[in-house]
mmCIF file of C-alpha atoms in Angstrom:
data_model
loop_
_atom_site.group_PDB
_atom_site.id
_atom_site.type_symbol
_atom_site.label_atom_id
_atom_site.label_comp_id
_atom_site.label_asym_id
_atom_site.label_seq_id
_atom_site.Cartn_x
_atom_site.Cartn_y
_atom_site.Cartn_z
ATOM 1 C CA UNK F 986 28.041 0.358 9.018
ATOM 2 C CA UNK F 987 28.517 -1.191 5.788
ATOM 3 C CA UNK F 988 29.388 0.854 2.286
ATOM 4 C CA UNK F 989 28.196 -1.246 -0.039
ATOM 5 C CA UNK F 990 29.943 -1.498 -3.586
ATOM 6 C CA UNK F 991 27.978 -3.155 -6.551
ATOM 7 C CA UNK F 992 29.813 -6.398 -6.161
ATOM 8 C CA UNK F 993 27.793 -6.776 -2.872
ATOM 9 C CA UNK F 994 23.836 -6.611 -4.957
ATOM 10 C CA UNK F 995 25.524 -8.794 -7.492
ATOM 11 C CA UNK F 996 26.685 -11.751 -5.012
ATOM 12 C CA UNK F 997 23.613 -11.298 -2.586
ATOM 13 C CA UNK F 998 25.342 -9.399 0.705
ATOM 14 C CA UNK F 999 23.277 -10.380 3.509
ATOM 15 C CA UNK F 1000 24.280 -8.301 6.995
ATOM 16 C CA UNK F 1001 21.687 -7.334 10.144
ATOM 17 C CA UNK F 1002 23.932 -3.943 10.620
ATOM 18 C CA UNK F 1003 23.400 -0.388 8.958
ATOM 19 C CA UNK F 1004 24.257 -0.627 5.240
ATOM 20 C CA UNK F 1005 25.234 2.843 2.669
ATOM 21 C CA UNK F 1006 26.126 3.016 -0.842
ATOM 22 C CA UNK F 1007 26.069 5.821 -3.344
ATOM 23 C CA UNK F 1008 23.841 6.856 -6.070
ATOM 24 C CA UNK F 1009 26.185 5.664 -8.730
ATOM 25 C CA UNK F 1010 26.166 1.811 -7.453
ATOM 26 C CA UNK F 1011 22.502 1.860 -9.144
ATOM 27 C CA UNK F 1012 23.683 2.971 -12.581
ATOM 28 C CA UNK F 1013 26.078 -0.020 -12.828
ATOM 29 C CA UNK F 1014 23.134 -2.436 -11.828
ATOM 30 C CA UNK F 1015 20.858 -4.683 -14.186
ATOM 31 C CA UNK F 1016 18.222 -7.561 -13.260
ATOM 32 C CA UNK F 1017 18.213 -8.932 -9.926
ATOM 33 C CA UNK F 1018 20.987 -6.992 -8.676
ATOM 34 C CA UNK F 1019 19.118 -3.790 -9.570
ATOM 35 C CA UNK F 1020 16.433 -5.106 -7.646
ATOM 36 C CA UNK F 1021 18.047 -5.724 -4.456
ATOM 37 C CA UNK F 1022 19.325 -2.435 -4.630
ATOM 38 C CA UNK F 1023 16.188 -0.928 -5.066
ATOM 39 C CA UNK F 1024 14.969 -3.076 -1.561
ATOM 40 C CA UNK F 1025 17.705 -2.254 0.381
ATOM 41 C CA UNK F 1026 16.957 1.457 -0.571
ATOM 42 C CA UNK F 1027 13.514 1.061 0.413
ATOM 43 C CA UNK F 1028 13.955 -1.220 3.576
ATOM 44 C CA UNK F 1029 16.351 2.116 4.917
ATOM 45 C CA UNK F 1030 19.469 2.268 3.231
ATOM 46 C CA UNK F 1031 21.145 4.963 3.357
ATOM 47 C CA UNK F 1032 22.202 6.800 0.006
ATOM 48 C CA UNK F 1033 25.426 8.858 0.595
ATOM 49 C CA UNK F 1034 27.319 11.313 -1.588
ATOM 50 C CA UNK F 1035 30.523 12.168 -0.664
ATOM 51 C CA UNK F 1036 31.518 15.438 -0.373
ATOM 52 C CA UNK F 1037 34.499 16.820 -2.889
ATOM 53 C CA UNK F 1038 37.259 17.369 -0.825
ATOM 54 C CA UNK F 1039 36.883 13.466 0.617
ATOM 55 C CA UNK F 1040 36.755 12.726 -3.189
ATOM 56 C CA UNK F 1041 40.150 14.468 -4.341
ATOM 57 C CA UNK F 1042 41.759 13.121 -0.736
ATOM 58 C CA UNK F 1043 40.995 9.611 -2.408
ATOM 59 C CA UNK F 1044 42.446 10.212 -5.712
ATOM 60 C CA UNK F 1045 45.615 11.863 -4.328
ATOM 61 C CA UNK F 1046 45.970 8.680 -2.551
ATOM 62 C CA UNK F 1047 45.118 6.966 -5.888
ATOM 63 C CA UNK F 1048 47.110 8.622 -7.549
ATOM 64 C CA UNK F 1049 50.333 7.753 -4.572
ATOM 65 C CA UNK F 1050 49.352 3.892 -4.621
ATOM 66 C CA UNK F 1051 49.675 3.976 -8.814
ATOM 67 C CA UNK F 1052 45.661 2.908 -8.278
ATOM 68 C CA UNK F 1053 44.212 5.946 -9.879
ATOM 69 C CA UNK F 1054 44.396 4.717 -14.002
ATOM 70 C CA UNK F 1055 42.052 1.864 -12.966
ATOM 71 C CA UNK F 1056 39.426 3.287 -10.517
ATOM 72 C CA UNK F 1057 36.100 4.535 -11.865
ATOM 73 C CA UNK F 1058 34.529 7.649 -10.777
ATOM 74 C CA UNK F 1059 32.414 5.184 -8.620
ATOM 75 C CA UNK F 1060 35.090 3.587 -7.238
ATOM 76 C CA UNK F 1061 36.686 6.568 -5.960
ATOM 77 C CA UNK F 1062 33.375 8.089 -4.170
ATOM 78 C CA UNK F 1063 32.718 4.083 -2.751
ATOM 79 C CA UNK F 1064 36.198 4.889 -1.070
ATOM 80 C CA UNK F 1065 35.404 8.636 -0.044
ATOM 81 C CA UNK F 1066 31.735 7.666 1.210
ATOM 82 C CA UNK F 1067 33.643 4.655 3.011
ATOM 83 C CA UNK F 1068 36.045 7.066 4.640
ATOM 84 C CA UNK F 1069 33.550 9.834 5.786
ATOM 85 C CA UNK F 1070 30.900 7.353 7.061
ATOM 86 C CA UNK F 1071 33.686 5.743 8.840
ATOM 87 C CA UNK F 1072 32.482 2.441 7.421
ATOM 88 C CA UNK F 1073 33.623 -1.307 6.324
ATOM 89 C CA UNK F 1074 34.040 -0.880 2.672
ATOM 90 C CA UNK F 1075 32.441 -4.105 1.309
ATOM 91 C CA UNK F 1076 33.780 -4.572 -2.501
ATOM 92 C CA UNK F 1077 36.179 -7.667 -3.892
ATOM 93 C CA UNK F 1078 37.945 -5.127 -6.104
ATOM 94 C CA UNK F 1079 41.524 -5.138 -5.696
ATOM 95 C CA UNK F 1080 42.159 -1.389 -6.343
ATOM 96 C CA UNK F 1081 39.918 -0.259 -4.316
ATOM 97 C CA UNK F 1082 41.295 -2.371 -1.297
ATOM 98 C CA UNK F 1083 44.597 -0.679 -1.647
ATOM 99 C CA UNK F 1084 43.488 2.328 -1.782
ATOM 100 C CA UNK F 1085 40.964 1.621 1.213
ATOM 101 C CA UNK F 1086 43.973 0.339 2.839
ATOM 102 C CA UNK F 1087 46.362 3.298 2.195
ATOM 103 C CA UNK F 1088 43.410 5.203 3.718
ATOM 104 C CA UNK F 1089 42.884 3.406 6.952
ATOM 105 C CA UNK F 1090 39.338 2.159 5.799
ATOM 106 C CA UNK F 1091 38.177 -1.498 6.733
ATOM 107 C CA UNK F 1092 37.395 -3.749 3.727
ATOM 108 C CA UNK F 1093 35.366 -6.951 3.698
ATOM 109 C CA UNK F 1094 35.500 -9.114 0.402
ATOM 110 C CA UNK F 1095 32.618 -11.198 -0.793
ATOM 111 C CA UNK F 1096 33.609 -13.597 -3.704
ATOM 112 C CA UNK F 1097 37.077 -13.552 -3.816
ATOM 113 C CA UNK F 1098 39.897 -13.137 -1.136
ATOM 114 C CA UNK F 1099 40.984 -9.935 -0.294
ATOM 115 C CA UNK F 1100 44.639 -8.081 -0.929
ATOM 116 C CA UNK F 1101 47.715 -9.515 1.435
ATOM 117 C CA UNK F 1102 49.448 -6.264 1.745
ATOM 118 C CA UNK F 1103 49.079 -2.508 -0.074
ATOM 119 C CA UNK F 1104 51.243 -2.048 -3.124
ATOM 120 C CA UNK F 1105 52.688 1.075 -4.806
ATOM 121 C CA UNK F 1106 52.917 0.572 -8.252
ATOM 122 C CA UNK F 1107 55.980 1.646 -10.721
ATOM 123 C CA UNK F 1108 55.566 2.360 -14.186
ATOM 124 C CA UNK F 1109 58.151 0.826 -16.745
ATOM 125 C CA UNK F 1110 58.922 2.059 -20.055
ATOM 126 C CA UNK F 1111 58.319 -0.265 -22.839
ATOM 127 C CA UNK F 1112 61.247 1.483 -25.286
ATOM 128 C CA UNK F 1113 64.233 1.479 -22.872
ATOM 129 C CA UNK F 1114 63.149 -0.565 -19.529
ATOM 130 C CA UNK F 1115 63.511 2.467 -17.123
ATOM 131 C CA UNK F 1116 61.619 2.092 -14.271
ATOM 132 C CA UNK F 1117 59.768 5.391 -12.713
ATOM 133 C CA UNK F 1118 57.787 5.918 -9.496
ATOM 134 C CA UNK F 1119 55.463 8.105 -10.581
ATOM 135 C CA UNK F 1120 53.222 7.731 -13.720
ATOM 136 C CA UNK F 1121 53.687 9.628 -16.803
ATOM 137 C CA UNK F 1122 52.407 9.957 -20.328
ATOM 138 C CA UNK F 1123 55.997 8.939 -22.305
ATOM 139 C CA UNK F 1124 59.274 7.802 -21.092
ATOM 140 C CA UNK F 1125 61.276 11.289 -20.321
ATOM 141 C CA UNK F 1126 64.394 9.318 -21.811
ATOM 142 C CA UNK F 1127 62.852 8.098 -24.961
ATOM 143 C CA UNK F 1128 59.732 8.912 -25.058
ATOM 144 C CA UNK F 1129 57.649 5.683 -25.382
ATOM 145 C CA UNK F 1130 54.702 4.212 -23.462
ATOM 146 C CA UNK F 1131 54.967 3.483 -19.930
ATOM 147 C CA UNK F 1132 52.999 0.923 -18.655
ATOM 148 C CA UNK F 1133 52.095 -0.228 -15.038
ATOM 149 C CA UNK F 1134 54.235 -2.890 -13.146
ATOM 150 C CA UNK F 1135 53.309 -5.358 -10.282
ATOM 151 C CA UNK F 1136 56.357 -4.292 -7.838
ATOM 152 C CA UNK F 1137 56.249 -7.842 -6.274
#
């Protein structure tokens, strides 16, 4: 089975297995996307909602990859639907990969490649340099912005 993201109506997915996506997918659709939606849906699509404990289990691993700042509410229940359903998550958002990845769900990209290898993002502090694991609102040391850093 398939769990479809809204990067998959938008490029035209084509597959012959089972396909899922979640309620939310629609609201992000316009024009012929939101069409195709609407005829998968018909044509026996299943329409999953994930259930909350999936969806905090994804942003605690979010949250551990440094992913969390930059998923939508979406993005985090395509993940949790992907994980419960047992399903390829199909999506050519980087975030979500890792994420998918830290979680032992399959991803398959449409437009663009998908991720090498998982990455756990630090946080550096734009005042003094510092570099911190885990993110934060202000530097503890002198308290300005943190912002998030590619670890490669």
């Amino acid at each position: 089975m398939y769990v479809l993201d809204s990067s998959a109506f938008i490029h035209d997915f084509h597959t012959t297995e089972q396909t899922a996506t979640i309620p939310l997918v629609r609201e992000e659709l316009e024009d012929e996307s939101a069409y195709r939606y609407d005829a998968m849906e018909g044509s026996g699509m299943h329409i999953h909602i994930p259930n909350e404990d999936t969806t905090e289990k994804v942003e605690r691993a979010a949250g551990e990859s440094g992913d969390l700042e930059v998923l939508s509410e979406t993005d985090v229940r395509l993940v949790a639907a992907s994980f419960e359903l047992d399903a390829t998550l199909v999506t050519d958002d980087y975030a979500m990969q890792n994420v998918a990845e830290k979680l032992n769900v399959d991803v398959e990209v449409i437009a663009r490649e998908g991720i090498d290898e998982q990455r756990h993002w630090t946080y550096q502090c734009q005042g003094c340099g510092r570099e911190f694991d885990e993110e934060k609102d202000r530097c503890p040391i002198c308290g300005s912005e943190l912002a998030r850093k590619n670890p490669s």
